[in-house]
Amino acid sequence: MKLLINLARIDGEVAGKERAYIRNIGLANDLDGNEIEKLFDQRHDLIVPDDLSDDQKFEYIFSLVQLMKIDERMYKEEIMFCSKIASRLGYDEQVMFDLMLHVKAAAMGDDEMTALKKLTKKYL
């Protein structure tokens, strides 16, 4: 959640679509709505857990790229932020090219997600 909020803030403001996306992820992970809202008002350190499975690493980077694309504007700073996180997750930073090409801002089907996981796994 904190990484998503950091990414959403890069361009100076958190757009409504970005806020809703982050909020939905928090609610889907059983976080309280009020607690999620408080996170938007705080600064967060850039912490990436070390003990993530490959699937969890994929979910992290996928969520970041999807958030970056949700407002239909991609800034250099956002791409650099996502590349940095991808690297900390153990990915080659080149993974960003495939992710930016294939991740959609809208919901993606199971087949698309499976293919994207397979595609990005080669970068781990």
CSV table of C-alpha atoms in Angstrom, one decimal:
chain,number,residue,atom,x,y,z
A,1,MET,CA,0.0,0.0,0.0
A,2,LYS,CA,2.7,2.4,0.9
A,3,LEU,CA,4.7,1.8,-2.3
A,4,LEU,CA,1.5,2.4,-4.3
A,5,ILE,CA,0.9,5.7,-2.4
A,6,ASN,CA,4.5,6.7,-3.0
A,7,LEU,CA,4.1,6.1,-6.7
A,8,ALA,CA,0.8,7.9,-6.9
A,9,ARG,CA,2.4,11.0,-5.3
A,10,ILE,CA,5.3,11.2,-7.8
A,11,ASP,CA,3.4,13.6,-10.1
A,12,GLY,CA,2.5,15.9,-7.3
A,13,GLU,CA,-1.1,14.7,-6.6
A,14,VAL,CA,-3.0,11.5,-6.1
A,15,ALA,CA,-5.7,11.4,-8.8
A,16,GLY,CA,-9.2,10.1,-8.0
A,17,LYS,CA,-8.6,6.9,-10.1
A,18,GLU,CA,-5.3,6.3,-8.3
A,19,ARG,CA,-6.9,6.7,-4.9
A,20,ALA,CA,-9.8,4.4,-5.7
A,21,TYR,CA,-7.4,1.8,-7.1
A,22,ILE,CA,-5.2,1.8,-3.9
A,23,ARG,CA,-8.3,1.9,-1.7
A,24,ASN,CA,-9.7,-1.2,-3.5
A,25,ILE,CA,-6.5,-3.1,-3.0
A,26,GLY,CA,-6.4,-2.2,0.7
A,27,LEU,CA,-10.0,-3.3,1.1
A,28,ALA,CA,-9.4,-6.5,-0.8
A,29,ASN,CA,-6.6,-7.3,1.7
A,30,ASP,CA,-8.9,-6.7,4.7
A,31,LEU,CA,-7.6,-3.2,5.6
A,32,ASP,CA,-10.0,-0.8,7.3
A,33,GLY,CA,-11.1,2.1,5.0
A,34,ASN,CA,-10.2,4.7,7.6
A,35,GLU,CA,-6.7,3.3,8.0
A,36,ILE,CA,-6.2,3.3,4.3
A,37,GLU,CA,-7.2,7.0,4.1
A,38,LYS,CA,-4.8,7.9,6.8
A,39,LEU,CA,-1.9,6.4,4.7
A,40,PHE,CA,-2.5,9.0,2.0
A,41,ASP,CA,-1.6,11.8,4.5
A,42,GLN,CA,1.7,10.3,5.6
A,43,ARG,CA,5.2,10.0,4.1
A,44,HIS,CA,6.4,6.4,3.7
A,45,ASP,CA,9.9,4.9,3.5
A,46,LEU,CA,10.7,2.8,0.5
A,47,ILE,CA,10.6,-0.7,2.0
A,48,VAL,CA,10.4,-3.8,0.0
A,49,PRO,CA,10.2,-7.1,1.9
A,50,ASP,CA,12.9,-9.7,1.2
A,51,ASP,CA,11.0,-12.9,1.8
A,52,LEU,CA,8.4,-12.7,-1.0
A,53,SER,CA,7.5,-15.6,-3.3
A,54,ASP,CA,7.8,-15.2,-7.1
A,55,ASP,CA,4.0,-14.8,-7.2
A,56,GLN,CA,4.1,-12.1,-4.5
A,57,LYS,CA,6.9,-10.2,-6.3
A,58,PHE,CA,4.8,-10.3,-9.5
A,59,GLU,CA,1.8,-8.9,-7.7
A,60,TYR,CA,3.9,-6.1,-6.3
A,61,ILE,CA,5.3,-5.0,-9.6
A,62,PHE,CA,2.1,-5.7,-11.5
A,63,SER,CA,0.1,-3.5,-9.1
A,64,LEU,CA,2.6,-0.7,-9.4
A,65,VAL,CA,2.6,-0.7,-13.2
A,66,GLN,CA,-1.2,-0.9,-13.4
A,67,LEU,CA,-1.4,2.1,-11.0
A,68,MET,CA,1.1,4.0,-13.2
A,69,LYS,CA,-1.1,3.4,-16.2
A,70,ILE,CA,-4.5,4.0,-14.6
A,71,ASP,CA,-4.5,7.8,-15.1
A,72,GLU,CA,-3.4,7.3,-18.7
A,73,ARG,CA,-0.3,9.4,-18.1
A,74,MET,CA,3.1,7.9,-17.5
A,75,TYR,CA,5.9,10.1,-16.2
A,76,LYS,CA,9.6,9.4,-16.4
A,77,GLU,CA,9.8,9.6,-12.6
A,78,GLU,CA,7.0,6.9,-12.3
A,79,ILE,CA,8.9,4.6,-14.7
A,80,MET,CA,12.1,5.1,-12.8
A,81,PHE,CA,10.3,4.4,-9.4
A,82,CYS,CA,8.8,1.2,-10.8
A,83,SER,CA,12.2,0.1,-12.2
A,84,LYS,CA,13.8,0.7,-8.9
A,85,ILE,CA,11.2,-1.4,-7.1
A,86,ALA,CA,11.5,-4.1,-9.8
A,87,SER,CA,15.2,-4.2,-9.1
A,88,ARG,CA,14.8,-4.5,-5.4
A,89,LEU,CA,12.4,-7.4,-6.0
A,90,GLY,CA,15.1,-9.2,-7.9
A,91,TYR,CA,13.9,-8.4,-11.4
A,92,ASP,CA,16.2,-7.2,-14.2
A,93,GLU,CA,15.0,-3.6,-14.8
A,94,GLN,CA,14.3,-4.6,-18.4
A,95,VAL,CA,11.1,-6.2,-17.1
A,96,MET,CA,9.5,-2.7,-17.2
A,97,PHE,CA,9.5,-2.8,-21.1
A,98,ASP,CA,7.3,-5.9,-21.2
A,99,LEU,CA,5.1,-4.8,-18.3
A,100,MET,CA,4.5,-1.4,-19.8
A,101,LEU,CA,3.5,-3.1,-23.1
A,102,HIS,CA,1.3,-5.7,-21.6
A,103,VAL,CA,-0.3,-4.4,-18.4
A,104,LYS,CA,-3.7,-2.8,-18.9
A,105,ALA,CA,-5.2,-0.2,-16.6
A,106,ALA,CA,-8.5,-2.2,-16.6
A,107,ALA,CA,-9.0,-5.7,-15.2
A,108,MET,CA,-7.1,-8.4,-17.0
A,109,GLY,CA,-8.3,-11.9,-17.6
A,110,ASP,CA,-6.8,-15.1,-16.1
A,111,ASP,CA,-5.2,-16.1,-19.4
A,112,GLU,CA,-3.6,-12.7,-19.8
A,113,MET,CA,-2.3,-12.7,-16.2
A,114,THR,CA,-0.8,-16.2,-16.6
A,115,ALA,CA,0.9,-15.2,-19.8
A,116,LEU,CA,2.3,-12.1,-18.2
A,117,LYS,CA,3.6,-14.0,-15.2
A,118,LYS,CA,5.4,-16.4,-17.5
A,119,LEU,CA,6.8,-13.5,-19.6
A,120,THR,CA,8.1,-11.6,-16.5
A,121,LYS,CA,9.5,-14.7,-14.8
A,122,LYS,CA,12.4,-14.8,-17.2
A,123,TYR,CA,13.6,-11.4,-15.7
A,124,LEU,CA,13.9,-12.8,-12.1
